[in-house]
């Protein structure tokens, strides 16, 4: 009697991940590893940060990173003007900056995509009203809108999420509305209508799968732009207020110490650069994997 050893089965999720990894090129693999590493650093910041990000030690202020004279043991990236550990503040700043960027981008995506989808499907006065709001949003510089909101409601985290969520929704609305109008004229949509499908069914099963690709691209652009916007507002002193650390606020405070302590700016600025690089490359990769038109070729 011959015994047959069963071949271990690989889970569908693992197979899908292997397929996506195999389809990625070299720079996309680097961006994937970098993006996952940044997310892990942000998620594990309370566990791996060597010090509390707000603890001050004036006798240890402006100490350089490891490898330089006057380096103080344990402060691997040096200390800032108040003696706070730069590495710990970068980790916590990365955590908060990524959270604000993702929250703002998700709010903008949901708001803009919903309005664009409604405008593209219903047409008429609904479409005119949505596009009028889009034109107004585009006509007014967003920096002025952000400054007005922050001046009225303050600079709390909730207000920052609101400000960042308002940013970019009009781009989603324009993209979705244009894609919906184009797809709505295609034969398979006409066939679905002739078969008695409702607007909701058509939108959910026929339109949304075909607009995922441009939405992914716009989402990644929004995340990168929101990181820069949050950094700009914090740089100007209008973002999250001290002692809470964000990458932008660290760059803003450290600019006065560039000639004598450049590490205060270099570390958070490098974090911002890595985040935007990883998000942009990952956006292109996700666009290629999510586009049903590319998969059908």
Tab-separated table of N, CA and C in Angstrom, residues 70-239:
chain	number	residue	atom	x	y	z
A	70	UNK	N	30.756	65.558	21.354
A	70	UNK	CA	29.718	65.981	22.276
A	70	UNK	C	28.457	65.112	22.191
A	71	UNK	N	28.555	63.988	21.491
A	71	UNK	CA	27.414	63.067	21.434
A	71	UNK	C	27.135	62.522	22.823
A	72	UNK	N	25.847	62.500	23.191
A	72	UNK	CA	25.441	61.956	24.479
A	72	UNK	C	24.826	60.590	24.270
A	73	UNK	N	25.286	59.618	25.025
A	73	UNK	CA	24.858	58.230	24.864
A	73	UNK	C	23.335	58.110	24.927
A	74	UNK	N	22.789	57.381	23.943
A	74	UNK	CA	21.351	57.123	23.891
A	74	UNK	C	20.597	58.038	22.956
A	75	UNK	N	21.124	59.218	22.686
A	75	UNK	CA	20.449	60.176	21.794
A	75	UNK	C	21.041	60.019	20.387
A	76	UNK	N	20.597	58.994	19.681
A	76	UNK	CA	21.257	58.574	18.445
A	76	UNK	C	21.180	59.616	17.339
A	77	UNK	N	20.104	60.378	17.276
A	77	UNK	CA	19.972	61.433	16.264
A	77	UNK	C	20.155	62.818	16.882
A	78	UNK	N	20.690	62.873	18.084
A	78	UNK	CA	20.937	64.157	18.731
A	78	UNK	C	19.728	64.665	19.494
A	79	UNK	N	19.850	65.880	19.984
A	79	UNK	CA	18.773	66.531	20.732
A	79	UNK	C	18.464	67.884	20.116
A	80	UNK	N	17.271	68.412	20.450
A	80	UNK	CA	16.873	69.694	19.889
A	80	UNK	C	17.204	70.831	20.847
A	81	UNK	N	16.608	71.991	20.617
A	81	UNK	CA	16.934	73.186	21.390
A	81	UNK	C	16.490	73.106	22.843
A	82	UNK	N	15.609	72.152	23.173
A	82	UNK	CA	15.156	71.964	24.551
A	82	UNK	C	15.682	70.668	25.163
A	83	UNK	N	16.605	70.024	24.482
A	83	UNK	CA	17.169	68.786	24.993
A	83	UNK	C	16.302	67.570	24.777
A	84	UNK	N	15.299	67.651	23.896
A	84	UNK	CA	14.439	66.508	23.619
A	84	UNK	C	15.081	65.615	22.563
A	85	UNK	N	14.840	64.331	22.674
A	85	UNK	CA	15.442	63.361	21.766
A	85	UNK	C	14.827	63.485	20.370
A	86	UNK	N	15.667	63.743	19.372
A	86	UNK	CA	15.189	63.945	18.003
A	86	UNK	C	14.612	62.658	17.429
A	87	UNK	N	15.235	61.523	17.708
A	87	UNK	CA	14.735	60.247	17.188
A	87	UNK	C	13.328	59.967	17.714
A	88	UNK	N	13.128	60.132	18.997
A	88	UNK	CA	11.803	59.882	19.578
A	88	UNK	C	10.761	60.819	18.993
A	89	UNK	N	11.114	62.076	18.824
A	89	UNK	CA	10.161	63.040	18.266
A	89	UNK	C	9.879	62.739	16.794
A	90	UNK	N	10.876	62.236	16.069
A	90	UNK	CA	10.637	61.858	14.669
A	90	UNK	C	9.669	60.684	14.583
A	91	UNK	N	9.827	59.692	15.465
A	91	UNK	CA	8.945	58.538	15.437
A	91	UNK	C	7.504	58.932	15.767
A	92	UNK	N	7.339	59.722	16.807
A	92	UNK	CA	5.993	60.175	17.168
A	92	UNK	C	5.446	61.155	16.124
A	93	UNK	N	6.326	61.995	15.569
A	93	UNK	CA	5.892	62.915	14.522
A	93	UNK	C	5.462	62.183	13.270
A	94	UNK	N	6.186	61.120	12.898
A	94	UNK	CA	5.793	60.288	11.760
A	94	UNK	C	4.429	59.665	12.011
A	95	UNK	N	4.212	59.182	13.214
A	95	UNK	CA	2.938	58.558	13.587
A	95	UNK	C	1.783	59.535	13.411
A	96	UNK	N	1.945	60.756	13.923
A	96	UNK	CA	0.867	61.733	13.851
A	96	UNK	C	0.693	62.267	12.435
A	97	UNK	N	1.787	62.520	11.735
A	97	UNK	CA	1.700	63.040	10.371
A	97	UNK	C	1.004	62.048	9.448
A	98	UNK	N	1.370	60.757	9.539
A	98	UNK	CA	0.714	59.745	8.718
A	98	UNK	C	-0.758	59.613	9.071
A	99	UNK	N	-1.078	59.684	10.354
A	99	UNK	CA	-2.484	59.578	10.766
A	99	UNK	C	-3.305	60.729	10.209
A	100	UNK	N	-2.772	61.942	10.314
A	100	UNK	CA	-3.490	63.109	9.787
A	100	UNK	C	-3.634	63.023	8.270
A	101	UNK	N	-2.565	62.597	7.582
A	101	UNK	CA	-2.614	62.523	6.118
A	101	UNK	C	-3.622	61.483	5.652
A	102	UNK	N	-3.613	60.307	6.265
A	102	UNK	CA	-4.549	59.258	5.859
A	102	UNK	C	-5.990	59.631	6.196
A	103	UNK	N	-6.201	60.224	7.376
A	103	UNK	CA	-7.559	60.644	7.741
A	103	UNK	C	-8.068	61.714	6.793
A	104	UNK	N	-7.233	62.714	6.508
A	104	UNK	CA	-7.649	63.773	5.593
A	104	UNK	C	-7.911	63.260	4.197
A	105	UNK	N	-7.037	62.366	3.693
A	105	UNK	CA	-7.219	61.829	2.343
A	105	UNK	C	-8.481	60.975	2.265
A	106	UNK	N	-8.775	60.199	3.313
A	106	UNK	CA	-9.988	59.369	3.305
A	106	UNK	C	-11.249	60.229	3.320
A	107	UNK	N	-11.238	61.288	4.122
A	107	UNK	CA	-12.396	62.184	4.151
A	107	UNK	C	-12.596	62.841	2.784
A	108	UNK	N	-11.516	63.319	2.196
A	108	UNK	CA	-11.612	63.931	0.871
A	108	UNK	C	-12.089	62.946	-0.180
A	109	UNK	N	-11.598	61.694	-0.102
A	109	UNK	CA	-12.013	60.670	-1.057
A	109	UNK	C	-13.504	60.382	-0.935
A	110	UNK	N	-13.978	60.148	0.279
A	110	UNK	CA	-15.387	59.818	0.476
A	110	UNK	C	-16.288	60.974	0.055
A	111	UNK	N	-15.893	62.204	0.431
A	111	UNK	CA	-16.722	63.368	0.094
A	111	UNK	C	-16.736	63.618	-1.406
A	112	UNK	N	-15.552	63.720	-1.996
A	112	UNK	CA	-15.468	64.043	-3.413
A	112	UNK	C	-16.010	62.959	-4.309
A	113	UNK	N	-15.684	61.685	-4.001
A	113	UNK	CA	-16.164	60.592	-4.841
A	113	UNK	C	-17.682	60.465	-4.761
A	114	UNK	N	-18.244	60.654	-3.583
A	114	UNK	CA	-19.706	60.569	-3.446
A	114	UNK	C	-20.394	61.667	-4.248
A	115	UNK	N	-19.892	62.895	-4.119
A	115	UNK	CA	-20.490	63.995	-4.865
A	115	UNK	C	-20.294	63.829	-6.367
A	116	UNK	N	-19.102	63.396	-6.787
A	116	UNK	CA	-18.854	63.190	-8.215
A	116	UNK	C	-19.706	62.082	-8.793
A	117	UNK	N	-19.870	60.992	-8.028
A	117	UNK	CA	-20.706	59.887	-8.500
A	117	UNK	C	-22.161	60.318	-8.602
A	118	UNK	N	-22.630	61.064	-7.621
A	118	UNK	CA	-24.009	61.564	-7.661
A	118	UNK	C	-24.219	62.496	-8.844
A	119	UNK	N	-23.259	63.399	-9.058
A	119	UNK	CA	-23.380	64.339	-10.175
A	119	UNK	C	-23.372	63.624	-11.515
A	120	UNK	N	-22.509	62.615	-11.652
A	120	UNK	CA	-22.407	61.913	-12.931
A	120	UNK	C	-23.613	61.052	-13.245
A	121	UNK	N	-24.269	60.529	-12.216
A	121	UNK	CA	-25.404	59.642	-12.445
A	121	UNK	C	-26.710	60.414	-12.589
A	122	UNK	N	-26.932	61.389	-11.718
A	122	UNK	CA	-28.220	62.074	-11.693
A	122	UNK	C	-28.322	63.193	-12.730
A	123	UNK	N	-27.194	63.836	-13.047
A	123	UNK	CA	-27.171	64.941	-14.010
A	123	UNK	C	-28.088	66.085	-13.553
A	124	UNK	N	-28.460	66.950	-14.495
A	124	UNK	CA	-29.389	68.032	-14.205
A	124	UNK	C	-28.887	69.016	-13.167
A	125	UNK	N	-29.818	69.505	-12.333
A	125	UNK	CA	-29.473	70.542	-11.364
A	125	UNK	C	-28.510	70.033	-10.287
A	126	UNK	N	-28.548	68.728	-10.003
A	126	UNK	CA	-27.613	68.168	-9.016
A	126	UNK	C	-26.183	68.293	-9.527
A	127	UNK	N	-25.993	67.944	-10.790
A	127	UNK	CA	-24.661	68.045	-11.370
A	127	UNK	C	-24.203	69.498	-11.410
A	128	UNK	N	-25.084	70.412	-11.778
A	128	UNK	CA	-24.724	71.828	-11.834
A	128	UNK	C	-24.336	72.363	-10.454
A	129	UNK	N	-25.073	71.936	-9.433
A	129	UNK	CA	-24.781	72.394	-8.077
A	129	UNK	C	-23.423	71.878	-7.600
A	130	UNK	N	-23.152	70.597	-7.833
A	130	UNK	CA	-21.873	70.017	-7.404
A	130	UNK	C	-20.713	70.680	-8.138
A	131	UNK	N	-20.843	70.872	-9.432
A	131	UNK	CA	-19.744	71.449	-10.194
A	131	UNK	C	-19.544	72.929	-9.862
A	132	UNK	N	-20.623	73.624	-9.466
A	132	UNK	CA	-20.467	75.008	-9.010
A	132	UNK	C	-19.636	75.048	-7.728
A	133	UNK	N	-19.910	74.117	-6.802
A	133	UNK	CA	-19.115	74.038	-5.571
A	133	UNK	C	-17.663	73.701	-5.881
A	134	UNK	N	-17.454	72.830	-6.857
A	134	UNK	CA	-16.086	72.481	-7.263
A	134	UNK	C	-15.366	73.705	-7.816
A	135	UNK	N	-16.040	74.464	-8.663
A	135	UNK	CA	-15.420	75.664	-9.242
A	135	UNK	C	-15.069	76.691	-8.168
A	136	UNK	N	-15.929	76.843	-7.182
A	136	UNK	CA	-15.650	77.783	-6.089
A	136	UNK	C	-14.428	77.325	-5.297
A	137	UNK	N	-14.369	76.029	-5.026
A	137	UNK	CA	-13.233	75.488	-4.273
A	137	UNK	C	-11.926	75.694	-5.028
A	138	UNK	N	-11.953	75.490	-6.342
A	138	UNK	CA	-10.749	75.653	-7.146
A	138	UNK	C	-10.353	77.117	-7.239
A	139	UNK	N	-11.336	78.008	-7.303
A	139	UNK	CA	-11.050	79.424	-7.492
A	139	UNK	C	-10.393	80.060	-6.273
A	140	UNK	N	-10.694	79.561	-5.085
A	140	UNK	CA	-10.146	80.146	-3.852
A	140	UNK	C	-8.914	79.350	-3.437
A	141	UNK	N	-7.750	79.986	-3.268
A	141	UNK	CA	-6.556	79.258	-2.813
A	141	UNK	C	-6.818	78.546	-1.495
A	142	UNK	N	-6.456	77.274	-1.442
A	142	UNK	CA	-6.801	76.495	-0.253
A	142	UNK	C	-6.062	76.985	0.987
A	143	UNK	N	-4.892	77.548	0.805
A	143	UNK	CA	-4.156	78.060	1.961
A	143	UNK	C	-4.981	79.109	2.697
A	144	UNK	N	-5.685	79.955	1.950
A	144	UNK	CA	-6.546	80.961	2.584
A	144	UNK	C	-7.699	80.304	3.340
A	145	UNK	N	-8.271	79.251	2.751
A	145	UNK	CA	-9.355	78.538	3.428
A	145	UNK	C	-8.843	77.917	4.723
A	146	UNK	N	-7.668	77.298	4.653
A	146	UNK	CA	-7.096	76.671	5.850
A	146	UNK	C	-6.802	77.705	6.927
A	147	UNK	N	-6.232	78.838	6.529
A	147	UNK	CA	-5.924	79.895	7.503
A	147	UNK	C	-7.200	80.428	8.149
A	148	UNK	N	-8.271	80.565	7.352
A	148	UNK	CA	-9.542	81.059	7.899
A	148	UNK	C	-10.118	80.076	8.912
A	149	UNK	N	-10.129	78.785	8.562
A	149	UNK	CA	-10.682	77.773	9.467
A	149	UNK	C	-9.873	77.710	10.758
A	150	UNK	N	-8.542	77.728	10.620
A	150	UNK	CA	-7.692	77.643	11.807
A	150	UNK	C	-7.806	78.892	12.670
A	151	UNK	N	-8.002	80.056	12.027
A	151	UNK	CA	-8.141	81.288	12.800
A	151	UNK	C	-9.445	81.308	13.594
A	152	UNK	N	-10.497	80.688	13.039
A	152	UNK	CA	-11.801	80.710	13.702
A	152	UNK	C	-11.905	79.620	14.766
A	153	UNK	N	-11.466	78.416	14.426
A	153	UNK	CA	-11.708	77.261	15.302
A	153	UNK	C	-10.479	76.806	16.076
A	154	UNK	N	-9.323	77.396	15.829
A	154	UNK	CA	-8.125	76.987	16.550
A	154	UNK	C	-7.362	75.892	15.830
A	155	UNK	N	-6.321	75.373	16.499
A	155	UNK	CA	-5.411	74.413	15.865
A	155	UNK	C	-5.428	73.055	16.567
A	156	UNK	N	-6.575	72.630	17.039
A	156	UNK	CA	-6.665	71.320	17.677
A	156	UNK	C	-6.554	70.220	16.628
A	157	UNK	N	-6.367	68.987	17.091
A	157	UNK	CA	-6.249	67.860	16.170
A	157	UNK	C	-7.531	67.667	15.359
A	158	UNK	N	-8.680	67.853	16.008
A	158	UNK	CA	-9.955	67.683	15.298
A	158	UNK	C	-10.094	68.705	14.171
A	159	UNK	N	-9.694	69.945	14.447
A	159	UNK	CA	-9.773	70.983	13.420
A	159	UNK	C	-8.785	70.690	12.296
A	160	UNK	N	-7.593	70.188	12.635
A	160	UNK	CA	-6.612	69.850	11.604
A	160	UNK	C	-7.134	68.751	10.694
A	161	UNK	N	-7.794	67.742	11.272
A	161	UNK	CA	-8.372	66.679	10.443
A	161	UNK	C	-9.439	67.248	9.517
A	162	UNK	N	-10.257	68.174	10.017
A	162	UNK	CA	-11.278	68.815	9.194
A	162	UNK	C	-10.645	69.595	8.050
A	163	UNK	N	-9.620	70.371	8.372
A	163	UNK	CA	-8.945	71.177	7.340
A	163	UNK	C	-8.333	70.278	6.275
A	164	UNK	N	-7.619	69.254	6.704
A	164	UNK	CA	-6.970	68.362	5.749
A	164	UNK	C	-7.992	67.538	4.976
A	165	UNK	N	-9.158	67.260	5.586
A	165	UNK	CA	-10.203	66.533	4.872
A	165	UNK	C	-10.866	67.360	3.785
A	166	UNK	N	-10.961	68.664	4.018
A	166	UNK	CA	-11.540	69.548	3.006
A	166	UNK	C	-10.629	69.663	1.795
A	167	UNK	N	-9.329	69.502	2.030
A	167	UNK	CA	-8.361	69.672	0.951
A	167	UNK	C	-8.509	68.569	-0.101
A	168	UNK	N	-8.651	68.954	-1.343
A	168	UNK	CA	-8.575	68.029	-2.463
A	168	UNK	C	-9.855	67.307	-2.832
A	169	UNK	N	-10.969	67.543	-2.087
A	169	UNK	CA	-12.184	66.801	-2.430
A	169	UNK	C	-12.666	67.140	-3.825
A	170	UNK	N	-12.416	68.379	-4.271
A	170	UNK	CA	-12.898	68.793	-5.593
A	170	UNK	C	-12.223	68.014	-6.715
A	171	UNK	N	-10.965	67.591	-6.500
A	171	UNK	CA	-10.280	66.798	-7.513
A	171	UNK	C	-10.938	65.436	-7.675
A	172	UNK	N	-11.283	64.817	-6.552
A	172	UNK	CA	-12.010	63.547	-6.622
A	172	UNK	C	-13.343	63.725	-7.345
A	173	UNK	N	-14.062	64.800	-7.011
A	173	UNK	CA	-15.373	65.029	-7.626
A	173	UNK	C	-15.247	65.195	-9.138
A	174	UNK	N	-14.277	65.960	-9.579
A	174	UNK	CA	-14.099	66.169	-11.025
A	174	UNK	C	-13.728	64.879	-11.730
A	175	UNK	N	-12.802	64.121	-11.139
A	175	UNK	CA	-12.359	62.882	-11.771
A	175	UNK	C	-13.501	61.874	-11.857
A	176	UNK	N	-14.199	61.685	-10.744
A	176	UNK	CA	-15.272	60.686	-10.724
A	176	UNK	C	-16.400	61.098	-11.651
A	177	UNK	N	-16.778	62.363	-11.627
A	177	UNK	CA	-17.870	62.811	-12.498
A	177	UNK	C	-17.520	62.597	-13.969
A	178	UNK	N	-16.267	62.936	-14.372
A	178	UNK	CA	-15.859	62.743	-15.767
A	178	UNK	C	-15.825	61.262	-16.138
A	179	UNK	N	-15.312	60.413	-15.246
A	179	UNK	CA	-15.256	58.984	-15.534
A	179	UNK	C	-16.652	58.380	-15.613
A	180	UNK	N	-17.530	58.809	-14.727
A	180	UNK	CA	-18.889	58.272	-14.729
A	180	UNK	C	-19.605	58.648	-16.022
A	181	UNK	N	-19.462	59.885	-16.436
A	181	UNK	CA	-20.128	60.306	-17.681
A	181	UNK	C	-19.591	59.540	-18.875
A	182	UNK	N	-18.291	59.235	-18.858
A	182	UNK	CA	-17.719	58.477	-19.980
A	182	UNK	C	-18.190	57.026	-19.959
A	183	UNK	N	-18.160	56.418	-18.782
A	183	UNK	CA	-18.543	55.012	-18.678
A	183	UNK	C	-20.042	54.827	-18.893
A	184	UNK	N	-20.839	55.825	-18.493
A	184	UNK	CA	-22.295	55.703	-18.610
A	184	UNK	C	-22.763	55.557	-20.048
A	185	UNK	N	-21.938	55.961	-21.009
A	185	UNK	CA	-22.324	55.857	-22.420
A	185	UNK	C	-21.887	54.558	-23.060
A	186	UNK	N	-21.224	53.688	-22.310
A	186	UNK	CA	-20.709	52.443	-22.887
A	186	UNK	C	-21.822	51.398	-23.021
A	187	UNK	N	-21.641	50.458	-23.949
A	187	UNK	CA	-22.712	49.481	-24.226
A	187	UNK	C	-23.103	48.628	-23.031
A	188	UNK	N	-22.145	48.237	-22.161
A	188	UNK	CA	-22.523	47.359	-21.066
A	188	UNK	C	-23.392	48.072	-20.032
A	189	UNK	N	-23.274	49.401	-19.952
A	189	UNK	CA	-24.161	50.157	-19.069
A	189	UNK	C	-25.562	50.223	-19.673
A	190	UNK	N	-25.618	50.444	-20.969
A	190	UNK	CA	-26.916	50.445	-21.651
A	190	UNK	C	-27.602	49.091	-21.509
A	191	UNK	N	-26.808	48.013	-21.592
A	191	UNK	CA	-27.388	46.676	-21.442
A	191	UNK	C	-27.926	46.464	-20.024
A	192	UNK	N	-27.188	46.984	-19.026
A	192	UNK	CA	-27.652	46.855	-17.640
A	192	UNK	C	-28.948	47.632	-17.435
A	193	UNK	N	-29.030	48.829	-18.029
A	193	UNK	CA	-30.268	49.608	-17.920
A	193	UNK	C	-31.427	48.863	-18.589
A	194	UNK	N	-31.154	48.293	-19.783
A	194	UNK	CA	-32.210	47.577	-20.498
A	194	UNK	C	-32.682	46.357	-19.719
A	195	UNK	N	-31.770	45.783	-18.917
A	195	UNK	CA	-32.145	44.614	-18.114
A	195	UNK	C	-32.896	45.008	-16.847
A	196	UNK	N	-33.077	46.308	-16.620
A	196	UNK	CA	-33.847	46.765	-15.471
A	196	UNK	C	-33.027	47.033	-14.224
A	197	UNK	N	-31.694	47.132	-14.353
A	197	UNK	CA	-30.853	47.393	-13.181
A	197	UNK	C	-31.081	48.808	-12.668
A	198	UNK	N	-31.083	48.960	-11.364
A	198	UNK	CA	-31.274	50.281	-10.765
A	198	UNK	C	-29.994	51.099	-10.852
A	199	UNK	N	-30.138	52.413	-10.553
A	199	UNK	CA	-28.956	53.273	-10.564
A	199	UNK	C	-27.928	52.817	-9.532
A	200	UNK	N	-28.413	52.433	-8.357
A	200	UNK	CA	-27.495	51.973	-7.329
A	200	UNK	C	-26.737	50.722	-7.736
A	201	UNK	N	-27.439	49.775	-8.368
A	201	UNK	CA	-26.792	48.547	-8.825
A	201	UNK	C	-25.753	48.856	-9.896
A	202	UNK	N	-26.096	49.734	-10.825
A	202	UNK	CA	-25.150	50.097	-11.892
A	202	UNK	C	-23.923	50.782	-11.306
A	203	UNK	N	-24.153	51.709	-10.388
A	203	UNK	CA	-23.024	52.425	-9.781
A	203	UNK	C	-22.114	51.487	-9.013
A	204	UNK	N	-22.708	50.553	-8.258
A	204	UNK	CA	-21.932	49.683	-7.375
A	204	UNK	C	-21.214	48.578	-8.145
A	205	UNK	N	-21.847	48.015	-9.156
A	205	UNK	CA	-21.304	46.824	-9.810
A	205	UNK	C	-20.652	47.091	-11.159
A	206	UNK	N	-20.951	48.226	-11.778
A	206	UNK	CA	-20.424	48.464	-13.118
A	206	UNK	C	-19.537	49.713	-13.208
A	207	UNK	N	-19.870	50.737	-12.440
A	207	UNK	CA	-19.117	51.986	-12.558
A	207	UNK	C	-17.931	52.025	-11.598
A	208	UNK	N	-18.180	51.744	-10.319
A	208	UNK	CA	-17.110	51.844	-9.321
A	208	UNK	C	-15.885	50.984	-9.656
A	209	UNK	N	-16.042	49.711	-10.096
A	209	UNK	CA	-14.843	48.930	-10.422
A	209	UNK	C	-14.005	49.545	-11.535
A	210	UNK	N	-14.620	50.359	-12.385
A	210	UNK	CA	-13.889	50.942	-13.510
A	210	UNK	C	-13.277	52.298	-13.197
A	211	UNK	N	-13.537	52.839	-12.006
A	211	UNK	CA	-12.924	54.128	-11.657
A	211	UNK	C	-11.976	53.983	-10.472
A	212	UNK	N	-11.673	52.743	-10.085
A	212	UNK	CA	-10.749	52.534	-8.968
A	212	UNK	C	-9.367	53.059	-9.299
A	213	UNK	N	-8.909	52.818	-10.524
A	213	UNK	CA	-7.545	53.205	-10.889
A	213	UNK	C	-7.287	54.701	-10.739
A	214	UNK	N	-8.092	55.585	-11.355
A	214	UNK	CA	-7.841	57.024	-11.153
A	214	UNK	C	-8.017	57.467	-9.715
A	215	UNK	N	-8.909	56.808	-8.966
A	215	UNK	CA	-9.082	57.164	-7.557
A	215	UNK	C	-7.846	56.802	-6.741
A	216	UNK	N	-7.236	55.667	-7.051
A	216	UNK	CA	-6.018	55.265	-6.342
A	216	UNK	C	-4.905	56.270	-6.597
A	217	UNK	N	-4.757	56.673	-7.852
A	217	UNK	CA	-3.725	57.645	-8.189
A	217	UNK	C	-3.969	58.962	-7.453
A	218	UNK	N	-5.213	59.444	-7.479
A	218	UNK	CA	-5.539	60.699	-6.814
A	218	UNK	C	-5.374	60.579	-5.307
A	219	UNK	N	-5.698	59.425	-4.741
A	219	UNK	CA	-5.548	59.227	-3.296
A	219	UNK	C	-4.087	59.329	-2.886
A	220	UNK	N	-3.202	58.697	-3.641
A	220	UNK	CA	-1.784	58.772	-3.296
A	220	UNK	C	-1.245	60.189	-3.459
A	221	UNK	N	-1.713	60.882	-4.499
A	221	UNK	CA	-1.317	62.286	-4.653
A	221	UNK	C	-1.816	63.115	-3.478
A	222	UNK	N	-3.041	62.837	-3.036
A	222	UNK	CA	-3.605	63.587	-1.914
A	222	UNK	C	-2.830	63.327	-0.632
A	223	UNK	N	-2.460	62.061	-0.387
A	223	UNK	CA	-1.692	61.757	0.823
A	223	UNK	C	-0.386	62.530	0.824
A	224	UNK	N	0.326	62.510	-0.313
A	224	UNK	CA	1.599	63.246	-0.399
A	224	UNK	C	1.374	64.741	-0.222
A	225	UNK	N	0.358	65.280	-0.882
A	225	UNK	CA	0.095	66.712	-0.782
A	225	UNK	C	-0.346	67.116	0.621
A	226	UNK	N	-1.108	66.237	1.287
A	226	UNK	CA	-1.548	66.557	2.641
A	226	UNK	C	-0.369	66.517	3.613
A	227	UNK	N	0.561	65.603	3.414
A	227	UNK	CA	1.776	65.592	4.233
A	227	UNK	C	2.511	66.917	4.092
A	228	UNK	N	2.633	67.382	2.846
A	228	UNK	CA	3.305	68.659	2.600
A	228	UNK	C	2.489	69.816	3.182
A	229	UNK	N	1.151	69.768	3.037
A	229	UNK	CA	0.304	70.838	3.566
A	229	UNK	C	0.392	70.900	5.085
A	230	UNK	N	0.296	69.743	5.737
A	230	UNK	CA	0.408	69.716	7.198
A	230	UNK	C	1.773	70.231	7.639
A	231	UNK	N	2.808	69.845	6.907
A	231	UNK	CA	4.148	70.321	7.235
A	231	UNK	C	4.248	71.830	7.046
A	232	UNK	N	3.609	72.344	5.996
A	232	UNK	CA	3.638	73.781	5.743
A	232	UNK	C	2.918	74.550	6.849
A	233	UNK	N	1.730	74.085	7.219
A	233	UNK	CA	0.981	74.758	8.278
A	233	UNK	C	1.733	74.693	9.608
A	234	UNK	N	2.317	73.528	9.910
A	234	UNK	CA	3.092	73.405	11.145
A	234	UNK	C	4.352	74.256	11.077
A	235	UNK	N	4.957	74.343	9.895
A	235	UNK	CA	6.141	75.176	9.703
A	235	UNK	C	5.825	76.642	10.003
A	236	UNK	N	4.618	77.061	9.626
A	236	UNK	CA	4.192	78.444	9.871
A	236	UNK	C	3.655	78.648	11.287
A	237	UNK	N	3.604	77.577	12.066
A	237	UNK	CA	3.092	77.686	13.426
A	237	UNK	C	1.589	77.610	13.525
A	238	UNK	N	0.905	77.178	12.446
A	238	UNK	CA	-0.550	77.130	12.426
A	238	UNK	C	-1.093	75.714	12.519
A	239	UNK	N	-0.210	74.731	12.579
A	239	UNK	CA	-0.649	73.352	12.643
A	239	UNK	C	-0.823	72.888	14.073
